[in-house]
């Protein structure tokens, strides 16, 4: 069933996020991490396209355009999200950028006339609430340092919607998901390769951190994260092809719960009350959707 595929996509993509957290805990750089992630992700989608015989569709200009838009949404969305975290609290930044899923849900209902029952509507609302609650940090001061934070967050929401909703658009155009994501990841690979190289070559006076070492650490963990990123997004694409975007998208967005669960198991972090509520809302949402 397609909703099980959507759940699997959330778990696998969440594991990609978990390895990204491990990299952060070990002092890896963000640019090195994302560079490594897009290396293995690009290879994964390239192999997948070759095995399924869809590499020839790379000559289709519609596919190239779709891949470029999705790739820009992924790469630039991540870049703007990281900048937004520097200008404002994560407790506001993370849940607000995750609300790009609401745009995807709206697209599925309004543009593609996906029928949504009363129970499914309640389930979608519960899943969206869980995505918001899991990112909130109760003890963090909710103070925006710079005004540009608002612009960065809005731009990140739109760009992530291009990534998460773009696959539904290309699927409706009859384009195979693997080569579309291959193009998108290849674009992101080039982007973060440039950022990582510039960071490694930068000289930061009076800094104890070695940018080359941090880049290598991030790159290694990014290579592992990219494998799960490929697997998660490919399953998400399958869920969009066989099910409803208005439901598959919010299920996919719960991937952040995997990161929180990993933090409990390996780093013995304690969940806040809101994060426990997020887990309960996720389970309730999935149950209600299947009623």
PDB file of C-alpha atoms in Angstrom:
ATOM      1  CA  UNK A   1       0.000   0.000   0.000  1.00  0.00           C
ATOM      2  CA  UNK A   2       1.232   3.453  -0.934  1.00  0.00           C
ATOM      3  CA  UNK A   3       0.848   4.933   2.571  1.00  0.00           C
ATOM      4  CA  UNK A   4       3.287   2.324   3.888  1.00  0.00           C
ATOM      5  CA  UNK A   5       5.682   3.475   1.171  1.00  0.00           C
ATOM      6  CA  UNK A   6       5.236   7.045   2.430  1.00  0.00           C
ATOM      7  CA  UNK A   7       6.022   5.935   5.989  1.00  0.00           C
ATOM      8  CA  UNK A   8       9.122   4.118   4.729  1.00  0.00           C
ATOM      9  CA  UNK A   9      10.239   7.266   2.904  1.00  0.00           C
ATOM     10  CA  UNK A  10       9.934   9.287   6.128  1.00  0.00           C
ATOM     11  CA  UNK A  11      11.983   6.726   8.079  1.00  0.00           C
ATOM     12  CA  UNK A  12      14.775   6.506   5.483  1.00  0.00           C
ATOM     13  CA  UNK A  13      14.951  10.262   4.897  1.00  0.00           C
ATOM     14  CA  UNK A  14      14.921  10.719   8.668  1.00  0.00           C
ATOM     15  CA  UNK A  15      17.961   8.446   8.919  1.00  0.00           C
ATOM     16  CA  UNK A  16      19.702  10.754   6.449  1.00  0.00           C
ATOM     17  CA  UNK A  17      18.943  13.619   8.814  1.00  0.00           C
ATOM     18  CA  UNK A  18      20.232  11.545  11.712  1.00  0.00           C
ATOM     19  CA  UNK A  19      23.652  11.051  10.093  1.00  0.00           C
ATOM     20  CA  UNK A  20      23.698  14.787   9.457  1.00  0.00           C
ATOM     21  CA  UNK A  21      23.177  15.315  13.196  1.00  0.00           C
ATOM     22  CA  UNK A  22      26.002  12.865  13.959  1.00  0.00           C
ATOM     23  CA  UNK A  23      28.278  14.875  11.666  1.00  0.00           C
ATOM     24  CA  UNK A  24      27.350  18.053  13.524  1.00  0.00           C
ATOM     25  CA  UNK A  25      28.062  16.409  16.880  1.00  0.00           C
ATOM     26  CA  UNK A  26      31.502  15.342  15.637  1.00  0.00           C
ATOM     27  CA  UNK A  27      32.418  18.809  14.362  1.00  0.00           C
ATOM     28  CA  UNK A  28      31.795  18.306  10.657  1.00  0.00           C
ATOM     29  CA  UNK A  29      31.151  21.350   8.485  1.00  0.00           C
ATOM     30  CA  UNK A  30      27.717  21.880   6.922  1.00  0.00           C
ATOM     31  CA  UNK A  31      29.075  22.475   3.421  1.00  0.00           C
ATOM     32  CA  UNK A  32      31.297  19.388   3.535  1.00  0.00           C
ATOM     33  CA  UNK A  33      28.370  17.367   4.834  1.00  0.00           C
ATOM     34  CA  UNK A  34      25.976  18.458   2.078  1.00  0.00           C
ATOM     35  CA  UNK A  35      28.668  18.015  -0.564  1.00  0.00           C
ATOM     36  CA  UNK A  36      29.118  14.385   0.522  1.00  0.00           C
ATOM     37  CA  UNK A  37      25.366  13.852   0.737  1.00  0.00           C
ATOM     38  CA  UNK A  38      24.795  15.000  -2.825  1.00  0.00           C
ATOM     39  CA  UNK A  39      27.725  12.905  -4.098  1.00  0.00           C
ATOM     40  CA  UNK A  40      26.218   9.564  -3.043  1.00  0.00           C
ATOM     41  CA  UNK A  41      22.698  10.806  -3.710  1.00  0.00           C
ATOM     42  CA  UNK A  42      23.604  11.687  -7.296  1.00  0.00           C
ATOM     43  CA  UNK A  43      25.315   8.313  -7.767  1.00  0.00           C
ATOM     44  CA  UNK A  44      22.257   6.553  -6.323  1.00  0.00           C
ATOM     45  CA  UNK A  45      19.792   8.230  -8.658  1.00  0.00           C
ATOM     46  CA  UNK A  46      22.178   7.761 -11.598  1.00  0.00           C
ATOM     47  CA  UNK A  47      22.432   4.004 -10.981  1.00  0.00           C
ATOM     48  CA  UNK A  48      18.676   3.798 -10.427  1.00  0.00           C
ATOM     49  CA  UNK A  49      18.047   5.561 -13.750  1.00  0.00           C
ATOM     50  CA  UNK A  50      20.462   3.240 -15.560  1.00  0.00           C
ATOM     51  CA  UNK A  51      18.913   0.088 -14.070  1.00  0.00           C
ATOM     52  CA  UNK A  52      15.373   1.198 -14.905  1.00  0.00           C
ATOM     53  CA  UNK A  53      16.364   2.291 -18.414  1.00  0.00           C
ATOM     54  CA  UNK A  54      15.309   5.910 -17.938  1.00  0.00           C
ATOM     55  CA  UNK A  55      18.670   7.624 -18.523  1.00  0.00           C
ATOM     56  CA  UNK A  56      17.627   8.372 -22.094  1.00  0.00           C
ATOM     57  CA  UNK A  57      14.903  10.679 -20.797  1.00  0.00           C
ATOM     58  CA  UNK A  58      17.641  13.126 -19.754  1.00  0.00           C
ATOM     59  CA  UNK A  59      17.350  14.454 -23.296  1.00  0.00           C
ATOM     60  CA  UNK A  60      13.803  15.645 -22.535  1.00  0.00           C
ATOM     61  CA  UNK A  61      13.967  19.426 -21.885  1.00  0.00           C
ATOM     62  CA  UNK A  62      10.949  19.172 -19.552  1.00  0.00           C
ATOM     63  CA  UNK A  63      12.823  16.702 -17.366  1.00  0.00           C
ATOM     64  CA  UNK A  64      15.925  18.880 -17.282  1.00  0.00           C
ATOM     65  CA  UNK A  65      13.855  21.923 -16.307  1.00  0.00           C
ATOM     66  CA  UNK A  66      12.014  19.963 -13.611  1.00  0.00           C
ATOM     67  CA  UNK A  67      15.283  18.591 -12.251  1.00  0.00           C
ATOM     68  CA  UNK A  68      16.844  22.069 -12.172  1.00  0.00           C
ATOM     69  CA  UNK A  69      13.869  23.508 -10.285  1.00  0.00           C
ATOM     70  CA  UNK A  70      13.810  20.652  -7.765  1.00  0.00           C
ATOM     71  CA  UNK A  71      17.600  20.832  -7.389  1.00  0.00           C
ATOM     72  CA  UNK A  72      17.465  24.583  -6.801  1.00  0.00           C
ATOM     73  CA  UNK A  73      14.730  24.051  -4.216  1.00  0.00           C
ATOM     74  CA  UNK A  74      16.863  21.456  -2.429  1.00  0.00           C
ATOM     75  CA  UNK A  75      20.260  23.206  -2.552  1.00  0.00           C
ATOM     76  CA  UNK A  76      19.190  26.816  -2.107  1.00  0.00           C
ATOM     77  CA  UNK A  77      16.500  25.847   0.389  1.00  0.00           C
ATOM     78  CA  UNK A  78      19.120  24.170   2.590  1.00  0.00           C
ATOM     79  CA  UNK A  79      21.496  27.109   2.168  1.00  0.00           C
ATOM     80  CA  UNK A  80      18.861  29.701   3.138  1.00  0.00           C
ATOM     81  CA  UNK A  81      17.654  27.538   6.015  1.00  0.00           C
ATOM     82  CA  UNK A  82      21.178  27.453   7.474  1.00  0.00           C
ATOM     83  CA  UNK A  83      21.453  31.243   7.128  1.00  0.00           C
ATOM     84  CA  UNK A  84      18.060  31.696   8.788  1.00  0.00           C
ATOM     85  CA  UNK A  85      19.282  29.681  11.786  1.00  0.00           C
ATOM     86  CA  UNK A  86      22.060  32.246  12.204  1.00  0.00           C
ATOM     87  CA  UNK A  87      19.568  35.132  12.307  1.00  0.00           C
ATOM     88  CA  UNK A  88      16.795  33.710  14.461  1.00  0.00           C
ATOM     89  CA  UNK A  89      15.821  30.928  16.879  1.00  0.00           C
ATOM     90  CA  UNK A  90      15.688  27.337  15.661  1.00  0.00           C
ATOM     91  CA  UNK A  91      12.402  26.887  17.542  1.00  0.00           C
ATOM     92  CA  UNK A  92      10.764  29.250  15.056  1.00  0.00           C
ATOM     93  CA  UNK A  93      12.909  28.594  11.984  1.00  0.00           C
ATOM     94  CA  UNK A  94      12.502  24.799  11.814  1.00  0.00           C
ATOM     95  CA  UNK A  95       8.712  24.537  12.224  1.00  0.00           C
ATOM     96  CA  UNK A  96       8.034  27.468   9.908  1.00  0.00           C
ATOM     97  CA  UNK A  97      10.205  26.105   7.088  1.00  0.00           C
ATOM     98  CA  UNK A  98       8.558  22.697   7.556  1.00  0.00           C
ATOM     99  CA  UNK A  99       5.258  24.356   6.741  1.00  0.00           C
ATOM    100  CA  UNK A 100       6.223  24.109   3.067  1.00  0.00           C
ATOM    101  CA  UNK A 101       4.327  20.823   3.348  1.00  0.00           C
ATOM    102  CA  UNK A 102       1.093  22.804   3.731  1.00  0.00           C
ATOM    103  CA  UNK A 103       1.711  24.262   0.255  1.00  0.00           C
ATOM    104  CA  UNK A 104       2.189  20.752  -1.163  1.00  0.00           C
ATOM    105  CA  UNK A 105      -1.025  19.577   0.511  1.00  0.00           C
ATOM    106  CA  UNK A 106      -2.872  22.563  -0.946  1.00  0.00           C
ATOM    107  CA  UNK A 107      -1.461  21.836  -4.391  1.00  0.00           C
ATOM    108  CA  UNK A 108      -2.667  18.244  -4.255  1.00  0.00           C
ATOM    109  CA  UNK A 109      -6.184  19.273  -3.236  1.00  0.00           C
ATOM    110  CA  UNK A 110      -6.649  22.413  -5.358  1.00  0.00           C
ATOM    111  CA  UNK A 111      -4.561  21.779  -8.480  1.00  0.00           C
ATOM    112  CA  UNK A 112      -4.942  18.015  -8.829  1.00  0.00           C
ATOM    113  CA  UNK A 113      -8.420  17.667  -7.247  1.00  0.00           C
ATOM    114  CA  UNK A 114      -7.339  14.929  -4.850  1.00  0.00           C
ATOM    115  CA  UNK A 115     -10.347  13.826  -2.798  1.00  0.00           C
ATOM    116  CA  UNK A 116      -9.757  14.116   0.949  1.00  0.00           C
ATOM    117  CA  UNK A 117     -12.205  12.615   3.428  1.00  0.00           C
ATOM    118  CA  UNK A 118     -13.031  14.088   6.828  1.00  0.00           C
ATOM    119  CA  UNK A 119     -10.827  11.542   8.640  1.00  0.00           C
ATOM    120  CA  UNK A 120      -7.950  12.183   6.221  1.00  0.00           C
ATOM    121  CA  UNK A 121      -8.258  15.944   6.824  1.00  0.00           C
ATOM    122  CA  UNK A 122      -8.011  15.387  10.573  1.00  0.00           C
ATOM    123  CA  UNK A 123      -5.026  13.063  10.076  1.00  0.00           C
ATOM    124  CA  UNK A 124      -3.256  15.628   7.879  1.00  0.00           C
ATOM    125  CA  UNK A 125      -3.805  18.329  10.514  1.00  0.00           C
ATOM    126  CA  UNK A 126      -2.404  16.071  13.261  1.00  0.00           C
ATOM    127  CA  UNK A 127       0.697  15.259  11.188  1.00  0.00           C
ATOM    128  CA  UNK A 128       1.325  18.940  10.429  1.00  0.00           C
ATOM    129  CA  UNK A 129       1.035  19.776  14.145  1.00  0.00           C
ATOM    130  CA  UNK A 130       3.515  17.012  14.981  1.00  0.00           C
ATOM    131  CA  UNK A 131       6.028  18.475  12.495  1.00  0.00           C
ATOM    132  CA  UNK A 132       5.734  21.849  14.241  1.00  0.00           C
ATOM    133  CA  UNK A 133       5.929  20.544  17.823  1.00  0.00           C
ATOM    134  CA  UNK A 134       8.948  18.282  17.305  1.00  0.00           C
ATOM    135  CA  UNK A 135      11.102  21.281  16.300  1.00  0.00           C
ATOM    136  CA  UNK A 136      10.202  23.589  19.190  1.00  0.00           C
ATOM    137  CA  UNK A 137      12.773  23.984  21.953  1.00  0.00           C
ATOM    138  CA  UNK A 138      11.033  25.122  25.095  1.00  0.00           C
ATOM    139  CA  UNK A 139      13.986  26.862  26.741  1.00  0.00           C
ATOM    140  CA  UNK A 140      15.140  28.816  23.695  1.00  0.00           C
ATOM    141  CA  UNK A 141      14.505  32.543  23.582  1.00  0.00           C
ATOM    142  CA  UNK A 142      12.280  33.334  20.619  1.00  0.00           C
ATOM    143  CA  UNK A 143      14.173  36.432  19.549  1.00  0.00           C
ATOM    144  CA  UNK A 144      14.841  37.305  15.907  1.00  0.00           C
ATOM    145  CA  UNK A 145      18.324  38.807  15.676  1.00  0.00           C
ATOM    146  CA  UNK A 146      18.071  40.299  12.162  1.00  0.00           C
ATOM    147  CA  UNK A 147      15.128  41.437  10.054  1.00  0.00           C
ATOM    148  CA  UNK A 148      16.371  39.496   7.041  1.00  0.00           C
ATOM    149  CA  UNK A 149      15.375  36.335   8.935  1.00  0.00           C
ATOM    150  CA  UNK A 150      11.790  36.847   7.764  1.00  0.00           C
ATOM    151  CA  UNK A 151      12.859  37.004   4.111  1.00  0.00           C
ATOM    152  CA  UNK A 152      15.117  33.964   4.491  1.00  0.00           C
ATOM    153  CA  UNK A 153      12.372  31.858   6.092  1.00  0.00           C
ATOM    154  CA  UNK A 154       9.768  32.770   3.473  1.00  0.00           C
ATOM    155  CA  UNK A 155      12.240  32.030   0.663  1.00  0.00           C
ATOM    156  CA  UNK A 156      13.206  28.686   2.260  1.00  0.00           C
ATOM    157  CA  UNK A 157       9.527  27.689   2.565  1.00  0.00           C
ATOM    158  CA  UNK A 158       8.954  28.355  -1.138  1.00  0.00           C
ATOM    159  CA  UNK A 159      12.151  26.591  -2.227  1.00  0.00           C
ATOM    160  CA  UNK A 160      11.469  23.482  -0.126  1.00  0.00           C
ATOM    161  CA  UNK A 161       7.945  23.417  -1.586  1.00  0.00           C
ATOM    162  CA  UNK A 162       9.564  23.288  -5.044  1.00  0.00           C
ATOM    163  CA  UNK A 163      11.537  20.238  -3.910  1.00  0.00           C
ATOM    164  CA  UNK A 164       8.720  18.388  -2.160  1.00  0.00           C
ATOM    165  CA  UNK A 165       5.939  19.366  -4.541  1.00  0.00           C
ATOM    166  CA  UNK A 166       7.972  19.398  -7.741  1.00  0.00           C
ATOM    167  CA  UNK A 167       8.040  15.612  -7.848  1.00  0.00           C
ATOM    168  CA  UNK A 168       4.228  15.562  -7.988  1.00  0.00           C
ATOM    169  CA  UNK A 169       4.289  17.968 -10.935  1.00  0.00           C
ATOM    170  CA  UNK A 170       6.882  15.954 -12.880  1.00  0.00           C
ATOM    171  CA  UNK A 171       5.004  12.736 -12.105  1.00  0.00           C
ATOM    172  CA  UNK A 172       1.820  14.227 -13.543  1.00  0.00           C
ATOM    173  CA  UNK A 173       3.804  15.138 -16.671  1.00  0.00           C
ATOM    174  CA  UNK A 174       4.732  11.474 -17.070  1.00  0.00           C
ATOM    175  CA  UNK A 175       8.423  11.991 -16.225  1.00  0.00           C
ATOM    176  CA  UNK A 176      10.361   9.296 -14.354  1.00  0.00           C
ATOM    177  CA  UNK A 177      11.386  10.396 -10.868  1.00  0.00           C
ATOM    178  CA  UNK A 178      14.911   8.908 -10.784  1.00  0.00           C
ATOM    179  CA  UNK A 179      16.393  10.952 -13.681  1.00  0.00           C
ATOM    180  CA  UNK A 180      14.586  14.080 -12.429  1.00  0.00           C
ATOM    181  CA  UNK A 181      16.223  13.666  -9.021  1.00  0.00           C
ATOM    182  CA  UNK A 182      19.540  12.775 -10.674  1.00  0.00           C
ATOM    183  CA  UNK A 183      19.553  16.170 -12.392  1.00  0.00           C
ATOM    184  CA  UNK A 184      18.451  17.923  -9.197  1.00  0.00           C
ATOM    185  CA  UNK A 185      21.090  16.258  -7.030  1.00  0.00           C
ATOM    186  CA  UNK A 186      23.814  16.839  -9.622  1.00  0.00           C
ATOM    187  CA  UNK A 187      23.034  20.568  -9.557  1.00  0.00           C
ATOM    188  CA  UNK A 188      23.123  20.589  -5.756  1.00  0.00           C
ATOM    189  CA  UNK A 189      26.399  18.637  -5.835  1.00  0.00           C
ATOM    190  CA  UNK A 190      28.080  21.348  -7.913  1.00  0.00           C
ATOM    191  CA  UNK A 191      26.686  24.074  -5.650  1.00  0.00           C
ATOM    192  CA  UNK A 192      27.954  22.609  -2.394  1.00  0.00           C
ATOM    193  CA  UNK A 193      31.241  21.476  -3.939  1.00  0.00           C
ATOM    194  CA  UNK A 194      31.941  25.143  -4.629  1.00  0.00           C
ATOM    195  CA  UNK A 195      30.880  26.247  -1.143  1.00  0.00           C
ATOM    196  CA  UNK A 196      32.920  23.506   0.523  1.00  0.00           C
ATOM    197  CA  UNK A 197      36.017  24.328  -1.516  1.00  0.00           C
ATOM    198  CA  UNK A 198      35.749  28.019  -0.670  1.00  0.00           C
ATOM    199  CA  UNK A 199      35.306  27.201   3.018  1.00  0.00           C
ATOM    200  CA  UNK A 200      38.347  24.896   3.072  1.00  0.00           C
ATOM    201  CA  UNK A 201      40.526  27.535   1.460  1.00  0.00           C
ATOM    202  CA  UNK A 202      39.387  30.287   3.798  1.00  0.00           C
ATOM    203  CA  UNK A 203      41.784  31.464   6.495  1.00  0.00           C
ATOM    204  CA  UNK A 204      40.020  32.344   9.747  1.00  0.00           C
ATOM    205  CA  UNK A 205      42.278  34.274  12.176  1.00  0.00           C
ATOM    206  CA  UNK A 206      42.296  33.188  15.835  1.00  0.00           C
ATOM    207  CA  UNK A 207      40.057  30.195  15.083  1.00  0.00           C
ATOM    208  CA  UNK A 208      40.758  26.886  16.798  1.00  0.00           C
ATOM    209  CA  UNK A 209      38.722  24.965  14.213  1.00  0.00           C
ATOM    210  CA  UNK A 210      40.542  23.557  11.186  1.00  0.00           C
ATOM    211  CA  UNK A 211      38.252  24.041   8.144  1.00  0.00           C
ATOM    212  CA  UNK A 212      39.937  21.213   6.206  1.00  0.00           C
ATOM    213  CA  UNK A 213      39.436  18.699   9.028  1.00  0.00           C
ATOM    214  CA  UNK A 214      35.855  19.857   9.587  1.00  0.00           C
ATOM    215  CA  UNK A 215      35.184  19.497   5.854  1.00  0.00           C
ATOM    216  CA  UNK A 216      36.562  15.951   5.787  1.00  0.00           C
ATOM    217  CA  UNK A 217      34.468  14.922   8.783  1.00  0.00           C
ATOM    218  CA  UNK A 218      31.332  16.401   7.266  1.00  0.00           C
ATOM    219  CA  UNK A 219      32.034  14.869   3.859  1.00  0.00           C
ATOM    220  CA  UNK A 220      32.444  11.345   5.259  1.00  0.00           C
ATOM    221  CA  UNK A 221      29.194  11.449   7.206  1.00  0.00           C
ATOM    222  CA  UNK A 222      27.529  13.157   4.262  1.00  0.00           C
ATOM    223  CA  UNK A 223      28.406  10.216   2.016  1.00  0.00           C
ATOM    224  CA  UNK A 224      26.488   7.940   4.384  1.00  0.00           C
ATOM    225  CA  UNK A 225      23.590  10.374   4.726  1.00  0.00           C
ATOM    226  CA  UNK A 226      23.313  10.606   0.942  1.00  0.00           C
ATOM    227  CA  UNK A 227      22.530   6.891   0.637  1.00  0.00           C
ATOM    228  CA  UNK A 228      19.495   7.271   2.905  1.00  0.00           C
ATOM    229  CA  UNK A 229      18.560  10.572   1.270  1.00  0.00           C
ATOM    230  CA  UNK A 230      18.435   8.823  -2.108  1.00  0.00           C
ATOM    231  CA  UNK A 231      16.409   5.891  -0.739  1.00  0.00           C
ATOM    232  CA  UNK A 232      13.987   8.135   1.162  1.00  0.00           C
ATOM    233  CA  UNK A 233      13.302  10.508  -1.716  1.00  0.00           C
ATOM    234  CA  UNK A 234      12.922   7.656  -4.194  1.00  0.00           C
ATOM    235  CA  UNK A 235      10.289   6.019  -1.971  1.00  0.00           C
ATOM    236  CA  UNK A 236       8.603   9.422  -1.541  1.00  0.00           C
ATOM    237  CA  UNK A 237       8.425   9.728  -5.320  1.00  0.00           C
ATOM    238  CA  UNK A 238       6.822   6.282  -5.530  1.00  0.00           C
ATOM    239  CA  UNK A 239       4.277   7.292  -2.867  1.00  0.00           C
ATOM    240  CA  UNK A 240       3.391  10.376  -4.909  1.00  0.00           C
ATOM    241  CA  UNK A 241       2.974   8.285  -8.048  1.00  0.00           C
ATOM    242  CA  UNK A 242       0.722   5.690  -6.420  1.00  0.00           C
ATOM    243  CA  UNK A 243      -1.095   7.769  -3.785  1.00  0.00           C
ATOM    244  CA  UNK A 244      -2.158  11.270  -2.781  1.00  0.00           C
ATOM    245  CA  UNK A 245       0.331  14.125  -2.455  1.00  0.00           C
ATOM    246  CA  UNK A 246      -1.961  15.741   0.136  1.00  0.00           C
ATOM    247  CA  UNK A 247      -1.314  12.760   2.457  1.00  0.00           C
ATOM    248  CA  UNK A 248       2.100  11.468   1.334  1.00  0.00           C
ATOM    249  CA  UNK A 249       3.714  14.897   1.858  1.00  0.00           C
ATOM    250  CA  UNK A 250       2.777  15.351   5.546  1.00  0.00           C
ATOM    251  CA  UNK A 251       3.718  11.719   6.286  1.00  0.00           C
ATOM    252  CA  UNK A 252       7.107  12.337   4.639  1.00  0.00           C
ATOM    253  CA  UNK A 253       7.558  15.509   6.709  1.00  0.00           C
ATOM    254  CA  UNK A 254       7.509  13.501   9.940  1.00  0.00           C
ATOM    255  CA  UNK A 255      11.053  12.325   9.116  1.00  0.00           C
ATOM    256  CA  UNK A 256      12.304  14.778  11.763  1.00  0.00           C
ATOM    257  CA  UNK A 257      10.896  12.451  14.429  1.00  0.00           C
ATOM    258  CA  UNK A 258      13.512   9.847  13.457  1.00  0.00           C
ATOM    259  CA  UNK A 259      16.253  12.324  14.367  1.00  0.00           C
ATOM    260  CA  UNK A 260      14.645  12.994  17.744  1.00  0.00           C
ATOM    261  CA  UNK A 261      14.320   9.254  18.387  1.00  0.00           C
ATOM    262  CA  UNK A 262      17.977   8.668  17.496  1.00  0.00           C
ATOM    263  CA  UNK A 263      19.018  11.414  19.902  1.00  0.00           C
ATOM    264  CA  UNK A 264      17.212   9.566  22.705  1.00  0.00           C
ATOM    265  CA  UNK A 265      18.788   6.200  21.924  1.00  0.00           C
ATOM    266  CA  UNK A 266      22.410   7.209  21.249  1.00  0.00           C
ATOM    267  CA  UNK A 267      22.901  10.595  22.902  1.00  0.00           C
ATOM    268  CA  UNK A 268      20.441  10.055  25.755  1.00  0.00           C
ATOM    269  CA  UNK A 269      18.781  13.367  25.084  1.00  0.00           C
ATOM    270  CA  UNK A 270      15.501  13.987  26.840  1.00  0.00           C
ATOM    271  CA  UNK A 271      12.464  14.913  24.816  1.00  0.00           C
ATOM    272  CA  UNK A 272      10.475  17.971  25.793  1.00  0.00           C
ATOM    273  CA  UNK A 273       6.767  17.691  26.527  1.00  0.00           C
ATOM    274  CA  UNK A 274       6.011  19.155  23.100  1.00  0.00           C
ATOM    275  CA  UNK A 275       8.176  16.537  21.405  1.00  0.00           C
ATOM    276  CA  UNK A 276       6.352  13.745  23.249  1.00  0.00           C
ATOM    277  CA  UNK A 277       3.119  15.328  22.050  1.00  0.00           C
ATOM    278  CA  UNK A 278       4.561  15.338  18.523  1.00  0.00           C
ATOM    279  CA  UNK A 279       5.125  11.573  18.684  1.00  0.00           C
ATOM    280  CA  UNK A 280       1.565  11.047  19.921  1.00  0.00           C
ATOM    281  CA  UNK A 281       0.150  13.295  17.194  1.00  0.00           C
ATOM    282  CA  UNK A 282       2.086  11.402  14.528  1.00  0.00           C
ATOM    283  CA  UNK A 283       0.727   8.039  15.623  1.00  0.00           C
ATOM    284  CA  UNK A 284      -2.784   9.468  15.965  1.00  0.00           C
ATOM    285  CA  UNK A 285      -2.533  11.102  12.536  1.00  0.00           C
ATOM    286  CA  UNK A 286      -1.441   7.896  10.819  1.00  0.00           C
ATOM    287  CA  UNK A 287      -4.224   5.940  12.533  1.00  0.00           C
ATOM    288  CA  UNK A 288      -6.928   8.475  11.668  1.00  0.00           C
ATOM    289  CA  UNK A 289      -5.823   8.611   8.021  1.00  0.00           C
ATOM    290  CA  UNK A 290      -6.371   4.860   7.720  1.00  0.00           C
ATOM    291  CA  UNK A 291      -9.879   4.944   9.274  1.00  0.00           C
TER     292      UNK A 291
END
